[in-house]
Short mmCIF file of C-alpha atoms in Angstrom, two decimals:
data_model
loop_
_atom_site.label_atom_id
_atom_site.label_comp_id
_atom_site.label_asym_id
_atom_site.label_seq_id
_atom_site.Cartn_x
_atom_site.Cartn_y
_atom_site.Cartn_z
CA MET C 1 7.74 25.59 -38.67
CA THR C 2 4.08 25.80 -37.74
CA PHE C 3 2.53 24.15 -34.70
CA ARG C 4 0.59 21.84 -37.03
CA ALA C 5 3.82 20.68 -38.67
CA SER C 6 5.42 20.12 -35.26
CA PHE C 7 2.39 18.10 -34.17
CA LEU C 8 2.44 15.94 -37.31
CA TYR C 9 6.15 15.23 -36.85
CA ALA C 10 5.49 14.32 -33.21
CA LEU C 11 2.83 11.85 -34.35
CA ARG C 12 5.33 10.27 -36.73
CA LEU C 13 7.89 9.95 -33.96
CA PHE C 14 5.39 8.56 -31.48
CA PHE C 15 3.75 6.00 -33.73
CA SER C 16 6.84 4.84 -35.61
CA HIS C 17 6.83 1.04 -35.48
CA PRO C 18 9.96 -1.08 -35.03
CA SER C 19 8.90 -3.20 -38.04
CA THR C 20 9.16 -0.19 -40.34
CA GLU C 21 12.30 1.18 -38.72
CA LYS C 22 14.44 -1.80 -37.85
CA ASN C 23 16.97 0.02 -35.70
CA SER C 24 14.47 2.16 -33.76
CA HIS C 25 15.51 1.40 -30.20
CA GLY C 26 14.07 4.77 -29.21
CA GLY C 27 10.58 3.68 -30.24
CA ARG C 28 10.83 0.58 -28.07
CA SER C 29 12.13 2.65 -25.17
CA LEU C 30 9.23 5.06 -25.56
CA LEU C 31 6.74 2.19 -25.45
CA GLY C 32 8.50 0.90 -22.35
CA ALA C 33 8.23 4.36 -20.76
CA VAL C 34 4.47 4.39 -21.40
CA LEU C 35 4.13 0.95 -19.79
CA CYS C 36 6.28 1.98 -16.80
CA ILE C 37 4.17 5.08 -16.13
CA GLY C 38 0.96 3.10 -16.52
CA ILE C 39 2.16 0.36 -14.14
CA SER C 40 3.37 2.93 -11.58
CA LEU C 41 -0.01 4.68 -11.63
CA VAL C 42 -1.89 1.45 -10.81
CA PRO C 43 -0.75 1.23 -7.14
CA LEU C 44 -1.02 5.02 -6.75
CA VAL C 45 -4.67 5.08 -7.86
CA ALA C 46 -5.49 1.88 -5.97
CA VAL C 47 -3.97 3.26 -2.74
CA LEU C 48 -5.89 6.52 -3.22
CA VAL C 49 -9.23 4.74 -3.70
CA ILE C 50 -8.66 2.23 -0.88
CA SER C 51 -7.35 4.75 1.66
CA SER C 52 -10.16 7.18 0.87
CA GLY C 53 -12.73 4.41 1.31
CA MET C 54 -11.16 3.24 4.58
CA ILE C 55 -10.98 6.76 6.01
CA ASP C 56 -14.52 7.64 4.90
CA GLY C 57 -15.84 4.33 6.26
CA ILE C 58 -14.20 4.66 9.68
CA THR C 59 -15.03 8.37 9.85
CA GLY C 60 -18.67 7.72 9.02
CA ARG C 61 -18.92 5.07 11.72
CA ILE C 62 -17.26 7.22 14.38
CA ILE C 63 -19.52 10.17 13.55
CA GLY C 64 -22.75 8.21 13.16
CA LEU C 65 -22.30 5.74 16.01
CA SER C 66 -20.26 7.66 18.55
CA SER C 67 -19.82 11.43 18.37
CA GLN C 68 -22.75 12.42 16.10
CA ASP C 69 -22.44 15.63 14.03
CA LEU C 70 -22.54 17.87 17.10
CA GLN C 71 -22.33 16.95 20.75
CA VAL C 72 -23.50 18.85 23.81
CA ARG C 73 -21.71 17.69 26.95
CA VAL C 74 -23.07 18.56 30.38
CA ASN C 75 -20.92 18.20 33.49
CA SER C 76 -22.01 15.31 35.70
CA TYR C 77 -22.19 17.66 38.72
CA SER C 78 -24.77 19.87 36.97
CA SER C 79 -28.26 19.74 38.46
CA ASP C 80 -29.68 19.92 34.90
CA VAL C 81 -28.92 16.23 34.30
CA ASP C 82 -29.51 14.64 37.68
CA SER C 83 -32.58 12.70 36.49
CA TYR C 84 -33.93 10.92 33.43
CA GLU C 85 -36.85 13.38 33.16
CA LYS C 86 -34.54 16.40 33.04
CA MET C 87 -32.54 14.84 30.21
CA LEU C 88 -35.74 14.41 28.21
CA GLU C 89 -36.56 18.09 28.80
CA ILE C 90 -33.16 19.12 27.43
CA LYS C 91 -33.72 16.83 24.46
CA GLU C 92 -36.97 18.59 23.58
CA ARG C 93 -35.29 21.98 23.99
CA LEU C 94 -32.40 21.15 21.64
CA SER C 95 -34.76 19.60 19.08
CA GLY C 96 -36.26 23.03 18.40
CA ILE C 97 -33.00 24.55 17.11
CA ASP C 98 -32.92 25.27 13.36
CA GLY C 99 -30.73 22.78 11.49
CA VAL C 100 -30.90 20.07 14.17
CA THR C 101 -32.61 16.99 12.73
CA GLY C 102 -32.30 14.70 15.75
CA VAL C 103 -31.27 14.73 19.41
CA TYR C 104 -30.10 11.55 21.18
CA PRO C 105 -29.47 11.83 24.94
CA GLU C 106 -26.92 9.48 26.40
CA MET C 107 -25.35 8.64 29.75
CA GLN C 108 -21.96 7.03 29.30
CA GLY C 109 -19.81 5.37 31.93
CA MET C 110 -17.23 2.65 32.52
CA ALA C 111 -18.01 -0.72 34.07
CA LEU C 112 -16.71 -4.25 34.37
CA ALA C 113 -18.74 -6.67 32.25
CA SER C 114 -18.89 -10.23 33.57
CA ALA C 115 -20.30 -13.50 32.20
CA ASN C 116 -19.29 -17.17 32.26
CA GLY C 117 -16.50 -16.40 34.73
CA ILE C 118 -14.91 -13.93 32.31
CA ARG C 119 -14.53 -10.21 33.00
CA THR C 120 -13.62 -7.35 30.70
CA GLY C 121 -13.83 -3.57 30.72
CA ALA C 122 -16.75 -2.01 28.90
CA THR C 123 -18.03 1.40 27.90
CA VAL C 124 -21.67 1.33 28.99
CA ARG C 125 -23.92 3.61 26.96
CA GLY C 126 -27.35 4.44 28.33
CA VAL C 127 -29.39 5.38 25.25
CA SER C 128 -32.98 5.92 24.16
CA PRO C 129 -34.78 2.57 23.76
CA ASP C 130 -35.66 3.32 20.12
CA ILE C 131 -32.23 4.59 19.01
CA PHE C 132 -31.51 1.55 16.83
CA THR C 133 -34.58 2.28 14.70
CA ARG C 134 -34.95 6.06 14.97
CA ASN C 135 -31.31 6.97 14.41
CA SER C 136 -30.53 6.41 10.71
CA SER C 137 -26.80 5.79 11.37
CA PHE C 138 -27.54 3.12 13.99
CA ALA C 139 -30.10 1.51 11.66
CA SER C 140 -27.79 1.43 8.62
CA LEU C 141 -24.28 0.98 10.07
CA PHE C 142 -24.98 -1.63 12.74
CA LYS C 143 -25.29 -5.21 11.55
CA ILE C 144 -27.43 -7.44 13.78
CA CYS C 145 -25.45 -10.62 14.40
CA ASP C 146 -27.82 -12.26 16.88
CA GLY C 147 -31.18 -11.51 18.51
CA ASN C 148 -33.35 -8.41 18.16
CA VAL C 149 -32.27 -4.85 18.99
CA ASP C 150 -34.95 -4.20 21.58
CA LEU C 151 -34.20 -1.97 24.58
CA SER C 152 -37.79 -1.58 25.72
CA ASP C 153 -37.23 -3.70 28.84
CA GLU C 154 -35.33 -1.94 31.62
CA ARG C 155 -33.02 -4.94 32.17
CA CYS C 156 -32.00 -5.65 28.59
CA ALA C 157 -28.67 -4.94 26.88
CA VAL C 158 -27.23 -4.87 23.36
CA LEU C 159 -23.57 -5.86 23.06
CA GLY C 160 -20.89 -5.26 20.45
CA GLU C 161 -19.84 -8.42 18.62
CA LYS C 162 -16.25 -8.46 19.89
CA ILE C 163 -17.10 -7.94 23.57
CA ALA C 164 -19.83 -10.61 23.29
CA GLU C 165 -17.24 -12.98 21.82
CA THR C 166 -14.84 -12.17 24.68
CA LEU C 167 -17.51 -12.90 27.30
CA GLY C 168 -18.80 -15.95 25.42
CA VAL C 169 -22.44 -14.82 25.39
CA ARG C 170 -25.23 -14.85 22.82
CA GLY C 171 -28.72 -13.47 22.59
CA GLY C 172 -30.77 -14.47 25.65
CA ASP C 173 -27.77 -14.95 27.96
CA LYS C 174 -27.24 -13.01 31.19
CA ILE C 175 -24.40 -10.58 31.89
CA SER C 176 -23.46 -8.53 34.94
CA LEU C 177 -22.21 -4.95 34.90
CA ILE C 178 -20.15 -3.86 37.90
CA ALA C 179 -19.75 -0.10 38.28
CA VAL C 180 -18.16 1.88 41.10
CA ASN C 181 -20.32 4.35 42.97
CA LYS C 182 -18.76 6.99 45.23
CA ILE C 183 -20.63 7.54 48.49
CA GLY C 184 -18.93 10.22 50.55
CA GLU C 185 -15.29 9.20 50.72
CA ARG C 186 -15.98 5.54 50.01
CA PHE C 187 -16.13 3.70 46.69
CA VAL C 188 -18.90 1.11 46.67
CA PRO C 189 -19.29 -1.44 43.83
CA LYS C 190 -22.72 -1.58 42.22
CA MET C 191 -23.69 -4.71 40.30
CA SER C 192 -26.61 -4.93 37.86
CA GLN C 193 -27.73 -7.91 35.82
CA PHE C 194 -28.98 -7.68 32.25
CA THR C 195 -30.33 -9.99 29.56
CA VAL C 196 -28.58 -9.79 26.18
CA THR C 197 -31.28 -9.11 23.61
CA ALA C 198 -28.97 -8.59 20.64
CA ILE C 199 -25.37 -8.65 19.44
CA VAL C 200 -24.44 -6.05 16.85
CA SER C 201 -21.38 -5.20 14.77
CA SER C 202 -20.27 -1.84 13.42
CA GLY C 203 -17.79 -3.55 11.09
CA TYR C 204 -14.91 -2.14 13.14
CA GLN C 205 -13.74 -4.29 16.06
CA GLU C 206 -12.12 -1.41 17.94
CA LEU C 207 -15.64 -0.11 18.54
CA ASP C 208 -17.32 -3.51 18.93
CA ALA C 209 -14.88 -4.49 21.69
CA LEU C 210 -16.13 -1.79 24.08
CA TRP C 211 -19.79 -1.00 23.70
CA VAL C 212 -22.64 -2.23 25.87
CA PHE C 213 -25.97 -0.46 25.28
CA ILE C 214 -28.61 -0.29 28.01
CA PRO C 215 -31.79 1.83 28.38
CA LEU C 216 -31.07 5.43 29.42
CA GLU C 217 -33.45 5.33 32.38
CA THR C 218 -31.77 2.19 33.72
CA ALA C 219 -28.34 3.80 33.40
CA PHE C 220 -29.22 6.22 36.23
CA THR C 221 -29.53 3.27 38.63
CA SER C 222 -26.76 1.07 37.19
CA LEU C 223 -23.95 3.59 36.73
CA SER C 224 -22.43 6.15 39.04
CA PRO C 225 -23.86 9.55 37.90
CA LYS C 226 -20.90 11.53 39.23
CA SER C 227 -18.36 9.51 37.24
CA SER C 228 -20.40 9.33 34.04
CA GLN C 229 -20.65 11.56 30.99
CA PHE C 230 -23.95 13.18 30.01
CA ILE C 231 -24.08 13.66 26.27
CA PHE C 232 -26.64 14.92 23.77
CA GLY C 233 -25.76 13.81 20.26
CA LEU C 234 -27.16 16.12 17.58
CA THR C 235 -27.59 15.18 13.93
CA THR C 236 -27.70 17.68 11.05
CA PRO C 237 -28.51 17.40 7.34
CA ASP C 238 -24.80 17.03 6.43
CA PRO C 239 -21.89 16.82 8.90
CA PHE C 240 -19.42 17.81 6.16
CA ALA C 241 -21.32 20.91 5.00
CA SER C 242 -20.14 24.44 5.76
CA SER C 243 -23.47 25.08 7.51
CA LEU C 244 -22.36 22.88 10.43
CA GLY C 245 -20.51 25.86 11.94
CA ALA C 246 -23.65 28.02 11.88
CA ILE C 247 -25.71 25.26 13.52
CA LYS C 248 -23.03 24.86 16.20
CA LYS C 249 -23.23 28.60 16.95
CA ALA C 250 -27.02 28.35 17.25
CA VAL C 251 -26.71 25.45 19.69
CA HIS C 252 -24.10 27.37 21.67
CA ARG C 253 -26.40 30.38 21.94
CA ASN C 254 -29.20 28.14 23.13
CA ILE C 255 -27.25 26.43 25.92
CA LEU C 256 -25.95 29.81 27.10
CA GLY C 257 -29.54 31.01 27.40
CA PHE C 258 -29.44 33.68 24.68
CA ASP C 259 -32.65 32.37 23.08
CA GLY C 260 -34.85 32.99 26.10
CA GLU C 261 -34.16 29.58 27.68
CA GLU C 262 -32.47 28.99 31.01
CA PRO C 263 -28.73 28.46 30.50
CA LEU C 264 -27.51 24.86 30.84
CA ASP C 265 -25.13 24.70 33.77
CA LYS C 266 -21.58 23.52 33.00
CA SER C 267 -22.24 22.59 29.37
CA ARG C 268 -20.29 22.89 26.11
CA VAL C 269 -20.90 22.05 22.46
CA TYR C 270 -18.40 20.32 20.17
CA SER C 271 -18.37 19.40 16.49
CA TRP C 272 -17.39 15.90 15.35
CA ASN C 273 -14.00 17.01 13.99
CA GLU C 274 -13.09 18.63 17.32
CA LEU C 275 -13.91 15.48 19.26
CA ASN C 276 -11.93 13.21 16.93
CA ALA C 277 -9.16 15.57 15.81
CA ALA C 278 -6.29 13.20 16.72
CA GLU C 279 -7.76 10.21 14.86
CA PHE C 280 -8.54 12.13 11.70
CA GLU C 281 -5.13 13.84 11.69
CA ASN C 282 -3.56 10.39 11.94
CA PHE C 283 -5.70 9.08 9.06
CA SER C 284 -4.85 12.07 6.84
CA SER C 285 -1.10 11.98 7.53
CA THR C 286 -0.95 8.24 6.83
CA LYS C 287 -2.79 8.71 3.54
CA ILE C 288 -0.48 11.56 2.48
CA LEU C 289 2.61 9.49 3.35
CA LEU C 290 1.38 6.55 1.26
CA LEU C 291 0.60 8.80 -1.70
CA LEU C 292 4.04 10.45 -1.52
CA ILE C 293 5.71 7.03 -1.67
CA MET C 294 3.59 6.09 -4.68
CA LEU C 295 4.37 9.44 -6.35
CA LEU C 296 8.09 8.70 -6.03
CA ILE C 297 7.48 5.52 -8.03
CA VAL C 298 5.76 7.57 -10.75
CA LEU C 299 8.67 10.03 -10.73
CA VAL C 300 11.20 7.24 -11.25
CA ALA C 301 9.06 5.74 -14.02
CA SER C 302 8.75 9.09 -15.80
CA VAL C 303 12.55 9.35 -16.10
CA ASN C 304 12.22 6.61 -18.74
CA ILE C 305 10.57 9.18 -21.01
CA SER C 306 13.69 11.32 -20.85
CA SER C 307 16.00 8.43 -21.69
CA ALA C 308 13.69 7.31 -24.54
CA LEU C 309 13.67 10.82 -26.03
CA VAL C 310 17.48 11.01 -25.85
CA MET C 311 17.66 7.81 -27.91
CA ILE C 312 15.07 9.09 -30.39
CA VAL C 313 17.02 12.36 -30.84
CA MET C 314 20.19 10.41 -31.53
CA GLU C 315 18.43 8.16 -34.05
CA ARG C 316 16.68 11.07 -35.82
CA ARG C 317 19.64 13.37 -36.28
CA LYS C 318 19.51 12.96 -40.04
CA GLU C 319 15.78 13.74 -40.12
CA ILE C 320 16.27 16.79 -37.90
CA ALA C 321 19.11 18.02 -40.12
CA ILE C 322 17.00 17.63 -43.27
CA LEU C 323 14.00 19.35 -41.65
CA LYS C 324 16.17 22.25 -40.51
CA SER C 325 17.77 22.56 -43.95
CA VAL C 326 14.30 23.04 -45.50
CA GLY C 327 13.22 25.68 -42.98
CA ALA C 328 12.21 23.92 -39.75
CA SER C 329 12.96 25.99 -36.67
CA SER C 330 14.67 24.88 -33.47
CA SER C 331 11.57 25.76 -31.45
CA GLY C 332 9.42 23.67 -33.79
CA ILE C 333 11.65 20.60 -33.37
CA THR C 334 11.69 21.15 -29.60
CA THR C 335 7.88 21.36 -29.60
CA SER C 336 7.68 18.06 -31.48
CA PHE C 337 9.76 16.22 -28.89
CA LEU C 338 7.86 17.85 -26.02
CA ALA C 339 4.66 16.62 -27.65
CA VAL C 340 6.11 13.11 -27.84
CA GLY C 341 6.96 13.20 -24.12
CA PHE C 342 3.51 14.57 -23.31
CA GLY C 343 1.95 11.82 -25.45
CA ALA C 344 3.87 9.20 -23.47
CA GLY C 345 2.40 10.68 -20.28
CA VAL C 346 -1.09 10.59 -21.79
CA GLY C 347 -0.59 6.95 -22.80
CA GLY C 348 0.55 6.05 -19.28
CA VAL C 349 -2.47 7.83 -17.77
CA LEU C 350 -4.90 6.08 -20.13
CA LEU C 351 -3.36 2.75 -19.17
CA GLY C 352 -2.77 3.22 -15.43
CA ILE C 353 -5.85 5.12 -14.24
CA PRO C 354 -8.46 2.56 -15.44
CA LEU C 355 -6.38 -0.37 -14.16
CA GLY C 356 -5.88 1.34 -10.80
CA LEU C 357 -9.61 2.05 -10.51
CA LEU C 358 -10.35 -1.57 -11.42
CA VAL C 359 -8.09 -2.79 -8.60
CA GLY C 360 -9.45 -0.26 -6.09
CA VAL C 361 -13.12 -0.91 -6.84
CA ASN C 362 -12.68 -4.68 -6.56
CA ILE C 363 -10.35 -4.62 -3.54
CA ASN C 364 -12.71 -6.62 -1.28
CA GLY C 365 -12.89 -9.47 -3.78
CA LEU C 366 -9.14 -9.37 -4.42
CA VAL C 367 -8.34 -9.45 -0.69
CA SER C 368 -10.76 -12.34 -0.15
CA PHE C 369 -9.29 -14.33 -3.08
CA THR C 370 -5.70 -13.63 -1.98
CA GLU C 371 -6.54 -14.55 1.61
CA LYS C 372 -7.99 -17.90 0.51
CA LEU C 373 -4.96 -18.61 -1.67
CA VAL C 374 -2.52 -17.72 1.12
CA ASN C 375 -4.43 -19.88 3.62
CA ILE C 376 -4.42 -22.87 1.28
CA CYS C 377 -0.64 -22.61 0.85
CA ALA C 378 -0.08 -21.93 4.57
CA LYS C 379 -2.28 -24.88 5.56
CA VAL C 380 -0.36 -27.23 3.25
CA VAL C 381 2.97 -26.06 4.73
CA TYR C 382 1.57 -26.41 8.28
CA LEU C 383 0.26 -29.90 7.48
CA ILE C 384 3.65 -30.98 6.12
CA GLY C 385 5.46 -29.61 9.16
CA ASN C 386 3.04 -30.79 11.87
CA GLY C 387 1.14 -33.66 10.32
CA ASN C 388 -2.16 -32.33 11.66
CA ALA C 389 -3.99 -29.21 10.47
CA ALA C 390 -6.52 -29.18 13.33
CA ASP C 391 -4.64 -26.41 15.19
CA PHE C 392 -4.00 -24.31 12.08
CA GLU C 393 -5.07 -20.65 12.51
CA ALA C 394 -6.23 -18.90 9.37
CA VAL C 395 -4.22 -15.91 8.16
CA ARG C 396 -6.08 -12.58 8.05
CA LEU C 397 -4.63 -10.08 5.58
CA LEU C 398 -6.79 -7.27 6.97
CA ASP C 399 -7.36 -7.87 10.66
CA PRO C 400 -10.84 -6.46 11.50
CA ALA C 401 -9.45 -5.37 14.87
CA TYR C 402 -7.67 -2.59 13.03
CA TYR C 403 -9.48 -2.35 9.69
CA LEU C 404 -13.04 -2.44 8.44
CA GLN C 405 -14.32 -5.91 7.65
CA ASN C 406 -15.43 -4.63 4.25
CA ILE C 407 -13.67 -1.65 2.69
CA PRO C 408 -16.14 0.94 1.33
CA VAL C 409 -15.23 2.02 -2.20
CA THR C 410 -14.86 5.78 -2.63
CA VAL C 411 -13.54 7.29 -5.88
CA PRO C 412 -12.14 10.78 -5.15
CA PHE C 413 -12.46 12.33 -8.61
CA GLY C 414 -10.86 15.62 -7.54
CA GLU C 415 -7.69 13.91 -6.32
CA LEU C 416 -7.65 11.66 -9.39
CA LEU C 417 -7.71 14.79 -11.57
CA LEU C 418 -4.72 16.17 -9.64
CA ILE C 419 -2.83 12.90 -10.28
CA VAL C 420 -3.59 13.09 -14.01
CA ILE C 421 -2.48 16.73 -14.24
CA GLY C 422 0.64 16.05 -12.13
CA THR C 423 1.63 13.06 -14.29
CA LEU C 424 1.25 15.04 -17.52
CA LEU C 425 3.21 18.01 -16.15
CA LEU C 426 5.93 15.62 -14.94
CA SER C 427 6.08 14.07 -18.42
CA LEU C 428 6.61 17.51 -19.94
CA LEU C 429 9.24 18.38 -17.33
CA VAL C 430 11.40 15.29 -17.92
CA SER C 431 11.03 15.78 -21.69
CA ALA C 432 12.39 19.33 -21.61
CA ILE C 433 16.15 18.63 -21.65
CA PRO C 434 16.21 16.05 -24.52
CA ALA C 435 13.64 18.13 -26.46
CA ILE C 436 15.78 21.28 -26.21
CA LYS C 437 18.85 19.25 -27.16
CA GLY C 438 17.03 17.93 -30.22
CA GLY C 439 16.06 21.45 -31.23
CA LYS C 440 19.68 22.61 -30.99
CA GLU C 441 21.02 19.95 -33.37
CA LYS C 442 23.24 21.56 -36.01
CA PRO C 443 22.23 20.36 -39.50
CA LEU C 444 25.60 21.11 -41.19
CA ASP C 445 27.58 18.92 -38.78
CA THR C 446 25.11 16.07 -39.26
CA LEU C 447 24.91 16.36 -43.06
CA ARG C 448 28.71 16.29 -43.40
CA LYS C 449 28.72 12.85 -41.76
CA MET C 450 26.04 11.42 -44.07
#
C-alpha cells in the first residue's frame, strides 16, 4: 500500500459525513475532537498573548522609567558626587562611551510628602529639568494627567498620579517634603516646599504611588546626601540586544579608570536585568505556570482524538478487511489512521489559534465590556438590597494597582509556533495506539462474520 493510497483513505475517513454513513458515530466523535482541541487552544493562545503583553509592558516601564538599560551607582560617601557640578562632569564623561546614547544623572532619596493634612511616604527623584522631553521613555510612557511637565524652576515638582490622589493635590497646589538629615549623631528633619507643576501616570499604579520628581540641583538641598542614592541611568540602542554586555564592560572599564580617566570612587555598574532580577523571575514563573495549566487542558482535549479513532476502527473493520484482502499492508492502514489523527490536530489548530489571537488582541475591549456588564448587574443587585446606589463602588476586573491600565498587545510568534508543533505532535501521539490496532486487524476473522 503506497503512501498516496494511505493518504487518500485517510481523506475518506476524515471527511466521511454522517448523512452518507448513517451509523458513523466515529465521524461525529472526530468532529467533536477537532472542536475540543480548537476550544482548548483559545485560552492557551489568549493567555500567551495577554501575559506576554503584560510582562513586556511592565518590563518596558521599569526599564525606561526606573532602572534604564544600564545604571552606574556611586556610593553617597564618595567625594565624586558631593555636588551638582561634579555629577554633571560624570555625566559628560559617561556620554563619551561607545554604545551609550544617553546619560541621566539622578539623586534618589526617601521623604515624607505632606499636603492638605495628609502625609505619605515618597521616593523623591532629583532629575535633570529636561528629562521629560529629552528622555524618549519618559516622553512616550508617561501620560500627563494635569499641568505641564516643567522642572525649570528650582521649587517645582512633578507627582505620580496615585500619590497626588492620596495627597489630594492638583497642578498648582503646594506640597511639603520632609527628609531626615544626619548631623553628627543627631537626626534633624529638613522640610522643603514645592509647587506641583504636573501630575503624570506611567499606567502602573505601583510606580505612580511613590514617585515625586524635583530638579536635581534642588535635591542636594532638600534631601540628605548621605542617605540618598546617586545614580547615572544609561540608555543604549536596544536593552534586549546581546551588545548590552559589551557596553556594560566598556562602562565598567571607564569607571575603573582604564580609559585614561580618574577612577570613580565607590562605584559599580549594573544592567537592567540584574537590578530587577526578582521581579522578572516572578513574571516568567507565573507565565510558565499559567501556560502549563492551559497545556493540560489541551492534553485532555486531545484524548478525544484517541477515542474517536477507536470508534472509527471498530466501524471500519469490514473496510480494513477488504483492503487487506486486496493487498493493503498493516503499515499502510496504520499510516491512514495516524494521518486522520494528525488531520484532527491540524483542524483544531486552524480553529483555535485564530480565535485565541482574536481574543488576545481585543482583550482591552473585552475587559472593558465585561466590566461594564458586571457593574450594571452588581449595581442592580446593590440597589435592590440597599435601596440607594449612591454608595455603590464600581467593580474593577483588572485593578490598576497591580496591573497595567491598558494591556499592550504582543504576539510572540516563536512561542505560538511551539504551541502549534506541540499540538500536532500530541495529536500524533494519542493516535498511535488506535492506529496500530487498526493496522493489526485480521481480515479473515472479520470476513467470517460478514
